[in-house]
Amino acid sequence: MTAPAPLDDLIALARGPVRPLAPAERDRVRDGVLAAARAPGAGRGALPHEPPVAGRRTARTAAIVAAVALAAGLLAYVVPGSTTAPRPPAPHGVPPTPPGPVPRVAGATARPSISTPAPPAPVPRVAGATAAPPPIMPPTAFEQQRIAGNKLIFPDDATKEAIHRAGVTRLMVPMKVCVTRAGDVDVATVLKSSGFPAYDARLVDEVRRWRYTPFVIDGRPTPVCSVVQFVYNQR
Amino acid sequence: MSDPALPHSVPSFNELYEAHVDAVHALLTRLLGPSPDREDVLQQAFLQVHLALPRFRGDASLATFVRRIAVHVAVDHLRGRHRHLVPTDPTAMDELIDPGAAPAARATARRGLLALFTALAELDADKRVAFVLTAIEGLSMREAAALVGASPDAVKQRALAARRQLEARLTERTAP
């Protein structure tokens, strides 16, 4: 194995100049700031010692929603399996994840991985809604509003055994998750089954307990949806 | 008669943004690593700057004012569910590597930076920020303390604890 680099050498590396933002990135960030600052509910100014709170954070969320529109990607929760053995390469160009429970945000390029097998339309909608469907949140904004609930959801022992017997090493389960104005999950639907109904049911059960800070768009609490992808690895 | 509420000259937000965005971006890159959600944090930091600017009293430099807000937004981000979000792609480290570096040196730097940011991700937010500000950004304990809102002694303790953890982690990761 390669000899360890002394910490001071690594610090010297990290002190190097950081590549500046491209002009387009600078403009995008500035425009996002100005849009969020103009949004209703941006509120009074924050003091440096004040952490962001929901009202201010949701102003940014509104800007993100406006900027990203419906280009929602996937939010993936990687649940480590029973061993720490190297994982197989992720499909669809998703980079491998480090060991341990890592919430991983997949880009919009990963979206076809759920839109293809999903039986209904690729964009989640509230069943039976006659008004406009809830906005689709981009994954990072959706995750940032989550305030409670277990995101590391493992199969029960019997299901683990069944997974082992089936020779499966990775389960990927995309779920549609919709949140009410109050921040409760009212829709948690498996878009593509893992093939192990007990695990699907456990995912639905756990996700229904999640809680979010209400999403405020244009100054009003708004129901929203997104897609959350769970990845479970087992060897 | 001058307006007592405006004893100092406050630039417009656009002027402030143009003057400080690169420095804040670099600071956030070192605090958070070249993670994909850094742009969100940058935007959030400047939103807080925009909102706080009318109440800037001039008791610190504008650069300190902006950096203090950026550090607090970064700490808030790290205390959330994102502290373990580590870039796994070594090429993401290129943002911190001299573009003119030879391929072999670039590969070595990528591995080193990836190891460093992976180890930093395992620290708690306070220790991580104290370490980055003092060891990587090169601030004094007093300067770092002013940014994080803690005493210099507290920052020193956090930075030392972070160094010990990092050294142990890096040794462990490269042990045969």
GROMACS .gro file of C-alpha atoms in nm:
model
  411
    1MET     CA    1   0.000   0.000   0.000
    2THR     CA    2   0.109   0.355  -0.062
    3ALA     CA    3   0.293   0.515   0.226
    4PRO     CA    4   0.076   0.752   0.424
    5ALA     CA    5   0.112   1.114   0.329
    6PRO     CA    6   0.190   1.316   0.640
    7LEU     CA    7  -0.094   1.538   0.742
    8ASP     CA    8   0.114   1.851   0.691
    9ASP     CA    9   0.177   1.754   0.329
   10LEU     CA   10  -0.196   1.718   0.275
   11ILE     CA   11  -0.256   2.054   0.440
   12ALA     CA   12  -0.006   2.211   0.202
   13LEU     CA   13  -0.197   2.059  -0.089
   14ALA     CA   14  -0.526   2.199   0.038
   15ARG     CA   15  -0.373   2.545   0.070
   16GLY     CA   16  -0.327   2.566  -0.304
   17PRO     CA   17  -0.530   2.815  -0.503
   18VAL     CA   18  -0.890   2.715  -0.561
   19ARG     CA   19  -1.014   2.735  -0.916
   20PRO     CA   20  -1.248   3.038  -0.926
   21LEU     CA   21  -1.609   3.012  -1.029
   22ALA     CA   22  -1.680   3.035  -1.398
   23PRO     CA   23  -1.860   3.356  -1.500
   24ALA     CA   24  -2.181   3.163  -1.564
   25GLU     CA   25  -2.164   3.009  -1.216
   26ARG     CA   26  -2.102   3.347  -1.056
   27ASP     CA   27  -2.402   3.491  -1.235
   28ARG     CA   28  -2.621   3.197  -1.146
   29VAL     CA   29  -2.542   3.221  -0.777
   30ARG     CA   30  -2.590   3.600  -0.772
   31ASP     CA   31  -2.920   3.575  -0.957
   32GLY     CA   32  -3.035   3.306  -0.715
   33VAL     CA   33  -2.947   3.526  -0.419
   34LEU     CA   34  -3.130   3.825  -0.559
   35ALA     CA   35  -3.436   3.616  -0.649
   36ALA     CA   36  -3.445   3.465  -0.302
   37ALA     CA   37  -3.395   3.803  -0.135
   38ARG     CA   38  -3.691   3.944  -0.330
   39ALA     CA   39  -3.912   3.646  -0.250
   40PRO     CA   40  -4.184   3.701   0.009
   41GLY     CA   41  -4.080   3.553   0.337
   42ALA     CA   42  -3.713   3.632   0.292
   43GLY     CA   43  -3.760   3.807   0.623
   44ARG     CA   44  -3.537   4.034   0.814
   45GLY     CA   45  -3.166   4.015   0.785
   46ALA     CA   46  -2.974   3.750   0.965
   47LEU     CA   47  -2.706   3.826   1.213
   48PRO     CA   48  -2.385   3.637   1.159
   49HIS     CA   49  -2.438   3.437   1.475
   50GLU     CA   50  -2.785   3.333   1.378
   51PRO     CA   51  -2.813   2.999   1.203
   52PRO     CA   52  -3.053   2.993   0.911
   53VAL     CA   53  -3.405   2.911   1.013
   54ALA     CA   54  -3.692   2.775   0.819
   55GLY     CA   55  -3.831   3.102   0.692
   56ARG     CA   56  -3.505   3.211   0.543
   57ARG     CA   57  -3.410   2.873   0.416
   58THR     CA   58  -3.740   2.835   0.240
   59ALA     CA   59  -3.681   3.161   0.060
   60ARG     CA   60  -3.380   2.999  -0.096
   61THR     CA   61  -3.583   2.691  -0.166
   62ALA     CA   62  -3.828   2.900  -0.360
   63ALA     CA   63  -3.545   3.037  -0.568
   64ILE     CA   64  -3.410   2.690  -0.628
   65VAL     CA   65  -3.750   2.571  -0.734
   66ALA     CA   66  -3.780   2.858  -0.976
   67ALA     CA   67  -3.434   2.806  -1.113
   68VAL     CA   68  -3.432   2.432  -1.137
   69ALA     CA   69  -3.797   2.406  -1.240
   70LEU     CA   70  -3.889   2.046  -1.295
   71ALA     CA   71  -3.539   1.916  -1.342
   72ALA     CA   72  -3.565   1.704  -1.029
   73GLY     CA   73  -3.304   1.437  -0.992
   74LEU     CA   74  -3.284   1.153  -0.749
   75LEU     CA   75  -3.195   1.159  -0.387
   76ALA     CA   76  -3.028   0.834  -0.299
   77TYR     CA   77  -2.980   0.686   0.042
   78VAL     CA   78  -2.712   0.426   0.042
   79VAL     CA   79  -2.764   0.170   0.309
   80PRO     CA   80  -2.454  -0.034   0.373
   81GLY     CA   81  -2.492  -0.405   0.372
   82SER     CA   82  -2.372  -0.667   0.607
   83THR     CA   83  -2.009  -0.647   0.497
   84THR     CA   84  -1.768  -0.375   0.407
   85ALA     CA   85  -1.653  -0.548   0.095
   86PRO     CA   86  -1.616  -0.323  -0.210
   87ARG     CA   87  -1.945  -0.256  -0.376
   88PRO     CA   88  -2.006  -0.331  -0.739
   89PRO     CA   89  -1.993  -0.031  -0.970
   90ALA     CA   90  -2.305   0.175  -0.952
   91PRO     CA   91  -2.519   0.165  -1.262
   92HIS     CA   92  -2.599   0.462  -1.479
   93GLY     CA   93  -2.265   0.628  -1.421
   94VAL     CA   94  -2.328   0.698  -1.055
   95PRO     CA   95  -1.988   0.716  -0.885
   96PRO     CA   96  -1.913   0.460  -0.615
   97THR     CA   97  -1.980   0.565  -0.261
   98PRO     CA   98  -1.743   0.546   0.033
   99PRO     CA   99  -1.812   0.290   0.305
  100GLY     CA  100  -2.071   0.385   0.557
  101PRO     CA  101  -2.413   0.541   0.543
  102VAL     CA  102  -2.382   0.822   0.296
  103PRO     CA  103  -2.676   1.019   0.165
  104ARG     CA  104  -2.580   1.057  -0.196
  105VAL     CA  105  -2.727   1.303  -0.435
  106ALA     CA  106  -2.747   1.174  -0.784
  107GLY     CA  107  -2.764   1.415  -1.070
  108ALA     CA  108  -3.035   1.459  -1.323
  109THR     CA  109  -2.856   1.213  -1.548
  110ALA     CA  110  -2.966   0.936  -1.315
  111ARG     CA  111  -3.330   1.019  -1.364
  112PRO     CA  112  -3.395   0.778  -1.652
  113SER     CA  113  -3.307   0.495  -1.418
  114ILE     CA  114  -3.639   0.543  -1.246
  115SER     CA  115  -3.851   0.688  -1.519
  116THR     CA  116  -3.802   0.386  -1.741
  117PRO     CA  117  -3.922   0.113  -1.508
  118ALA     CA  118  -4.175   0.325  -1.323
  119PRO     CA  119  -4.521   0.228  -1.432
  120PRO     CA  120  -4.685   0.573  -1.422
  121ALA     CA  121  -4.554   0.903  -1.547
  122PRO     CA  122  -4.194   0.979  -1.453
  123VAL     CA  123  -4.293   1.295  -1.270
  124PRO     CA  124  -4.469   1.217  -0.942
  125ARG     CA  125  -4.813   1.367  -0.909
  126VAL     CA  126  -5.068   1.366  -0.634
  127ALA     CA  127  -5.335   1.113  -0.714
  128GLY     CA  128  -5.675   1.262  -0.766
  129ALA     CA  129  -5.562   1.620  -0.751
  130THR     CA  130  -5.767   1.847  -0.968
  131ALA     CA  131  -5.555   2.156  -0.915
  132ALA     CA  132  -5.199   2.196  -1.032
  133PRO     CA  133  -4.979   1.911  -0.915
  134PRO     CA  134  -4.738   1.982  -0.630
  135PRO     CA  135  -4.406   2.124  -0.741
  136ILE     CA  136  -4.121   1.880  -0.780
  137MET     CA  137  -3.839   1.964  -0.546
  138PRO     CA  138  -3.478   1.922  -0.648
  139PRO     CA  139  -3.315   1.658  -0.430
  140THR     CA  140  -3.079   1.873  -0.228
  141ALA     CA  141  -3.350   2.121  -0.136
  142PHE     CA  142  -3.586   1.837  -0.049
  143GLU     CA  143  -3.333   1.668   0.174
  144GLN     CA  144  -3.237   1.991   0.349
  145GLN     CA  145  -3.592   2.036   0.474
  146ARG     CA  146  -3.610   1.691   0.631
  147ILE     CA  147  -3.604   1.719   1.008
  148ALA     CA  148  -3.697   1.378   1.146
  149GLY     CA  149  -3.709   1.012   1.060
  150ASN     CA  150  -3.478   0.722   1.004
  151LYS     CA  151  -3.309   0.719   0.666
  152LEU     CA  152  -3.098   0.407   0.716
  153ILE     CA  153  -3.358   0.142   0.656
  154PHE     CA  154  -3.240  -0.215   0.654
  155PRO     CA  155  -3.430  -0.530   0.561
  156ASP     CA  156  -3.528  -0.758   0.845
  157ASP     CA  157  -3.320  -1.068   0.902
  158ALA     CA  158  -3.551  -1.295   0.708
  159THR     CA  159  -3.539  -1.063   0.410
  160LYS     CA  160  -3.161  -1.038   0.433
  161GLU     CA  161  -3.150  -1.414   0.419
  162ALA     CA  162  -3.382  -1.417   0.120
  163ILE     CA  163  -3.166  -1.157  -0.053
  164HIS     CA  164  -2.860  -1.370   0.014
  165ARG     CA  165  -3.027  -1.682  -0.119
  166ALA     CA  166  -3.134  -1.497  -0.431
  167GLY     CA  167  -2.773  -1.397  -0.494
  168VAL     CA  168  -2.865  -1.028  -0.502
  169THR     CA  169  -2.602  -0.781  -0.385
  170ARG     CA  170  -2.774  -0.450  -0.446
  171LEU     CA  171  -3.130  -0.331  -0.420
  172MET     CA  172  -3.229   0.004  -0.566
  173VAL     CA  173  -3.573   0.127  -0.470
  174PRO     CA  174  -3.697   0.460  -0.603
  175MET     CA  175  -3.982   0.608  -0.405
  176LYS     CA  176  -4.217   0.894  -0.471
  177VAL     CA  177  -4.245   1.105  -0.158
  178CYS     CA  178  -4.495   1.387  -0.122
  179VAL     CA  179  -4.513   1.622   0.172
  180THR     CA  180  -4.813   1.816   0.298
  181ARG     CA  181  -4.823   2.185   0.381
  182ALA     CA  182  -4.755   2.090   0.741
  183GLY     CA  183  -4.445   1.890   0.654
  184ASP     CA  184  -4.593   1.543   0.698
  185VAL     CA  185  -4.541   1.272   0.440
  186ASP     CA  186  -4.873   1.189   0.282
  187VAL     CA  187  -4.755   0.988  -0.016
  188ALA     CA  188  -4.479   0.730   0.000
  189THR     CA  189  -4.498   0.501  -0.298
  190VAL     CA  190  -4.249   0.250  -0.424
  191LEU     CA  191  -4.198   0.324  -0.792
  192LYS     CA  192  -4.002   0.009  -0.861
  193SER     CA  193  -4.015  -0.284  -0.624
  194SER     CA  194  -3.698  -0.426  -0.477
  195GLY     CA  195  -3.843  -0.769  -0.544
  196PHE     CA  196  -3.871  -0.827  -0.171
  197PRO     CA  197  -4.214  -0.711  -0.057
  198ALA     CA  198  -4.119  -0.704   0.310
  199TYR     CA  199  -3.840  -0.457   0.238
  200ASP     CA  200  -4.068  -0.244   0.021
  201ALA     CA  201  -4.322  -0.236   0.303
  202ARG     CA  202  -4.058  -0.141   0.557
  203LEU     CA  203  -3.937   0.144   0.339
  204VAL     CA  204  -4.290   0.278   0.300
  205ASP     CA  205  -4.355   0.245   0.670
  206GLU     CA  206  -4.038   0.430   0.768
  207VAL     CA  207  -4.067   0.703   0.507
  208ARG     CA  208  -4.421   0.778   0.620
  209ARG     CA  209  -4.274   0.873   0.958
  210TRP     CA  210  -4.041   1.132   0.811
  211ARG     CA  211  -4.109   1.494   0.888
  212TYR     CA  212  -4.011   1.802   0.695
  213THR     CA  213  -3.999   2.170   0.763
  214PRO     CA  214  -4.293   2.304   0.563
  215PHE     CA  215  -4.192   2.411   0.214
  216VAL     CA  216  -4.273   2.779   0.171
  217ILE     CA  217  -4.308   2.895  -0.188
  218ASP     CA  218  -4.421   3.247  -0.267
  219GLY     CA  219  -4.474   3.300   0.102
  220ARG     CA  220  -4.716   3.012   0.148
  221PRO     CA  221  -4.665   2.660   0.281
  222THR     CA  222  -4.693   2.435  -0.020
  223PRO     CA  223  -4.721   2.059  -0.067
  224VAL     CA  224  -4.434   1.924  -0.274
  225CYS     CA  225  -4.308   1.595  -0.411
  226SER     CA  226  -3.974   1.449  -0.494
  227VAL     CA  227  -3.817   1.115  -0.569
  228VAL     CA  228  -3.598   0.945  -0.314
  229GLN     CA  229  -3.386   0.652  -0.409
  230PHE     CA  230  -3.272   0.394  -0.159
  231VAL     CA  231  -2.973   0.176  -0.234
  232TYR     CA  232  -2.906  -0.126  -0.018
  233ASN     CA  233  -2.588  -0.326  -0.063
  234GLN     CA  234  -2.539  -0.672   0.075
  235ARG     CA  235  -2.285  -0.942   0.021
  236MET     CA  236  -2.557   6.704   0.889
  237SER     CA  237  -2.453   6.350   0.832
  238ASP     CA  238  -2.688   6.062   0.891
  239PRO     CA  239  -2.588   5.897   1.221
  240ALA     CA  240  -2.724   5.568   1.096
  241LEU     CA  241  -2.472   5.559   0.813
  242PRO     CA  242  -2.135   5.641   0.965
  243HIS     CA  243  -1.951   5.428   0.714
  244SER     CA  244  -1.973   5.359   0.346
  245VAL     CA  245  -2.160   5.040   0.262
  246PRO     CA  246  -2.120   4.913  -0.093
  247SER     CA  247  -2.407   4.778  -0.294
  248PHE     CA  248  -2.468   4.408  -0.283
  249ASN     CA  249  -2.341   4.365  -0.637
  250GLU     CA  250  -2.014   4.537  -0.555
  251LEU     CA  251  -1.978   4.329  -0.242
  252TYR     CA  252  -2.057   4.011  -0.429
  253GLU     CA  253  -1.808   4.075  -0.705
  254ALA     CA  254  -1.538   4.167  -0.455
  255HIS     CA  255  -1.580   3.867  -0.228
  256VAL     CA  256  -1.740   3.580  -0.416
  257ASP     CA  257  -1.413   3.418  -0.516
  258ALA     CA  258  -1.272   3.437  -0.165
  259VAL     CA  259  -1.590   3.294  -0.013
  260HIS     CA  260  -1.602   3.022  -0.275
  261ALA     CA  261  -1.244   2.926  -0.194
  262LEU     CA  262  -1.318   2.932   0.179
  263LEU     CA  263  -1.623   2.708   0.136
  264THR     CA  264  -1.429   2.472  -0.087
  265ARG     CA  265  -1.177   2.419   0.191
  266LEU     CA  266  -1.441   2.399   0.463
  267LEU     CA  267  -1.673   2.161   0.283
  268GLY     CA  268  -1.447   2.003   0.023
  269PRO     CA  269  -1.531   2.023  -0.346
  270SER     CA  270  -1.875   1.881  -0.278
  271PRO     CA  271  -2.161   1.919  -0.524
  272ASP     CA  272  -2.380   2.111  -0.279
  273ARG     CA  273  -2.121   2.384  -0.227
  274GLU     CA  274  -2.294   2.615  -0.472
  275ASP     CA  275  -2.611   2.592  -0.262
  276VAL     CA  276  -2.413   2.690   0.046
  277LEU     CA  277  -2.246   2.976  -0.141
  278GLN     CA  278  -2.585   3.105  -0.246
  279GLN     CA  279  -2.721   3.072   0.105
  280ALA     CA  280  -2.420   3.257   0.246
  281PHE     CA  281  -2.463   3.550   0.010
  282LEU     CA  282  -2.835   3.555   0.075
  283GLN     CA  283  -2.757   3.598   0.443
  284VAL     CA  284  -2.505   3.869   0.352
  285HIS     CA  285  -2.767   4.045   0.142
  286LEU     CA  286  -3.018   4.037   0.425
  287ALA     CA  287  -2.769   4.145   0.689
  288LEU     CA  288  -2.599   4.418   0.486
  289PRO     CA  289  -2.835   4.699   0.588
  290ARG     CA  290  -2.740   4.635   0.949
  291PHE     CA  291  -2.366   4.623   0.889
  292ARG     CA  292  -2.228   4.853   1.158
  293GLY     CA  293  -1.875   4.882   1.031
  294ASP     CA  294  -1.721   4.738   1.347
  295ALA     CA  295  -1.533   4.483   1.138
  296SER     CA  296  -1.408   4.489   0.783
  297LEU     CA  297  -1.651   4.391   0.516
  298ALA     CA  298  -1.431   4.093   0.435
  299THR     CA  299  -1.460   3.972   0.795
  300PHE     CA  300  -1.832   4.039   0.794
  301VAL     CA  301  -1.880   3.829   0.480
  302ARG     CA  302  -1.647   3.552   0.592
  303ARG     CA  303  -1.814   3.529   0.932
  304ILE     CA  304  -2.151   3.476   0.771
  305ALA     CA  305  -2.007   3.222   0.527
  306VAL     CA  306  -1.846   3.026   0.811
  307HIS     CA  307  -2.172   3.018   1.006
  308VAL     CA  308  -2.368   2.898   0.705
  309ALA     CA  309  -2.103   2.631   0.643
  310VAL     CA  310  -2.117   2.518   1.006
  311ASP     CA  311  -2.494   2.497   0.988
  312HIS     CA  312  -2.463   2.291   0.672
  313LEU     CA  313  -2.207   2.058   0.827
  314ARG     CA  314  -2.419   2.013   1.138
  315GLY     CA  315  -2.704   1.897   0.921
  316ARG     CA  316  -2.713   1.572   0.740
  317HIS     CA  317  -2.437   1.663   0.500
  318ARG     CA  318  -2.122   1.627   0.694
  319HIS     CA  319  -2.058   1.280   0.557
  320LEU     CA  320  -2.116   1.388   0.201
  321VAL     CA  321  -1.773   1.331   0.056
  322PRO     CA  322  -1.676   1.357  -0.307
  323THR     CA  323  -1.578   1.011  -0.422
  324ASP     CA  324  -1.447   1.116  -0.759
  325PRO     CA  325  -1.078   1.204  -0.733
  326THR     CA  326  -1.110   1.436  -1.032
  327ALA     CA  327  -1.335   1.659  -0.820
  328MET     CA  328  -1.016   1.754  -0.636
  329ASP     CA  329  -0.880   1.920  -0.948
  330GLU     CA  330  -1.034   2.244  -0.831
  331LEU     CA  331  -0.760   2.257  -0.571
  332ILE     CA  332  -0.476   2.144  -0.795
  333ASP     CA  333  -0.258   2.359  -1.014
  334PRO     CA  334  -0.387   2.305  -1.369
  335GLY     CA  335  -0.030   2.301  -1.492
  336ALA     CA  336   0.074   2.012  -1.267
  337ALA     CA  337   0.228   1.708  -1.434
  338PRO     CA  338  -0.002   1.405  -1.460
  339ALA     CA  339   0.186   1.208  -1.195
  340ALA     CA  340   0.186   1.499  -0.952
  341ARG     CA  341  -0.181   1.557  -1.025
  342ALA     CA  342  -0.268   1.196  -0.949
  343THR     CA  343  -0.076   1.210  -0.623
  344ALA     CA  344  -0.244   1.534  -0.525
  345ARG     CA  345  -0.586   1.392  -0.606
  346ARG     CA  346  -0.529   1.093  -0.382
  347GLY     CA  347  -0.396   1.307  -0.102
  348LEU     CA  348  -0.678   1.559  -0.112
  349LEU     CA  349  -0.939   1.286  -0.135
  350ALA     CA  350  -0.790   1.122   0.175
  351LEU     CA  351  -0.782   1.455   0.358
  352PHE     CA  352  -1.141   1.553   0.280
  353THR     CA  353  -1.265   1.202   0.356
  354ALA     CA  354  -1.097   1.221   0.697
  355LEU     CA  355  -1.227   1.574   0.755
  356ALA     CA  356  -1.580   1.452   0.688
  357GLU     CA  357  -1.555   1.228   0.992
  358LEU     CA  358  -1.492   1.519   1.228
  359ASP     CA  359  -1.768   1.708   1.397
  360ALA     CA  360  -1.845   2.045   1.247
  361ASP     CA  361  -1.678   2.260   1.513
  362LYS     CA  362  -1.351   2.070   1.505
  363ARG     CA  363  -1.348   2.055   1.128
  364VAL     CA  364  -1.403   2.427   1.089
  365ALA     CA  365  -1.148   2.516   1.356
  366PHE     CA  366  -0.890   2.297   1.188
  367VAL     CA  367  -0.954   2.424   0.836
  368LEU     CA  368  -0.949   2.788   0.942
  369THR     CA  369  -0.628   2.762   1.138
  370ALA     CA  370  -0.429   2.492   0.961
  371ILE     CA  371  -0.538   2.536   0.601
  372GLU     CA  372  -0.660   2.894   0.579
  373GLY     CA  373  -0.370   2.997   0.801
  374LEU     CA  374  -0.569   3.221   1.035
  375SER     CA  375  -0.451   3.293   1.386
  376MET     CA  376  -0.653   3.150   1.673
  377ARG     CA  377  -0.790   3.495   1.742
  378GLU     CA  378  -0.897   3.550   1.381
  379ALA     CA  379  -1.057   3.207   1.360
  380ALA     CA  380  -1.231   3.265   1.692
  381ALA     CA  381  -1.380   3.587   1.561
  382LEU     CA  382  -1.522   3.403   1.262
  383VAL     CA  383  -1.675   3.113   1.452
  384GLY     CA  384  -1.790   3.309   1.756
  385ALA     CA  385  -1.587   3.116   2.013
  386SER     CA  386  -1.291   3.194   2.234
  387PRO     CA  387  -0.939   3.152   2.095
  388ASP     CA  388  -0.875   2.883   2.354
  389ALA     CA  389  -1.179   2.688   2.242
  390VAL     CA  390  -1.071   2.712   1.880
  391LYS     CA  391  -0.723   2.596   1.971
  392GLN     CA  392  -0.858   2.294   2.158
  393ARG     CA  393  -1.085   2.204   1.869
  394ALA     CA  394  -0.807   2.238   1.614
  395LEU     CA  395  -0.572   2.024   1.820
  396ALA     CA  396  -0.834   1.758   1.872
  397ALA     CA  397  -0.908   1.763   1.500
  398ARG     CA  398  -0.540   1.722   1.418
  399ARG     CA  399  -0.510   1.422   1.648
  400GLN     CA  400  -0.817   1.259   1.495
  401LEU     CA  401  -0.701   1.328   1.142
  402GLU     CA  402  -0.356   1.186   1.203
  403ALA     CA  403  -0.504   0.875   1.359
  404ARG     CA  404  -0.754   0.834   1.078
  405LEU     CA  405  -0.501   0.883   0.802
  406THR     CA  406  -0.262   0.638   0.963
  407GLU     CA  407  -0.539   0.386   1.006
  408ARG     CA  408  -0.649   0.419   0.645
  409THR     CA  409  -0.301   0.355   0.510
  410ALA     CA  410  -0.202   0.083   0.755
  411PRO     CA  411  -0.135  -0.250   0.582
   0.00000   0.00000   0.00000
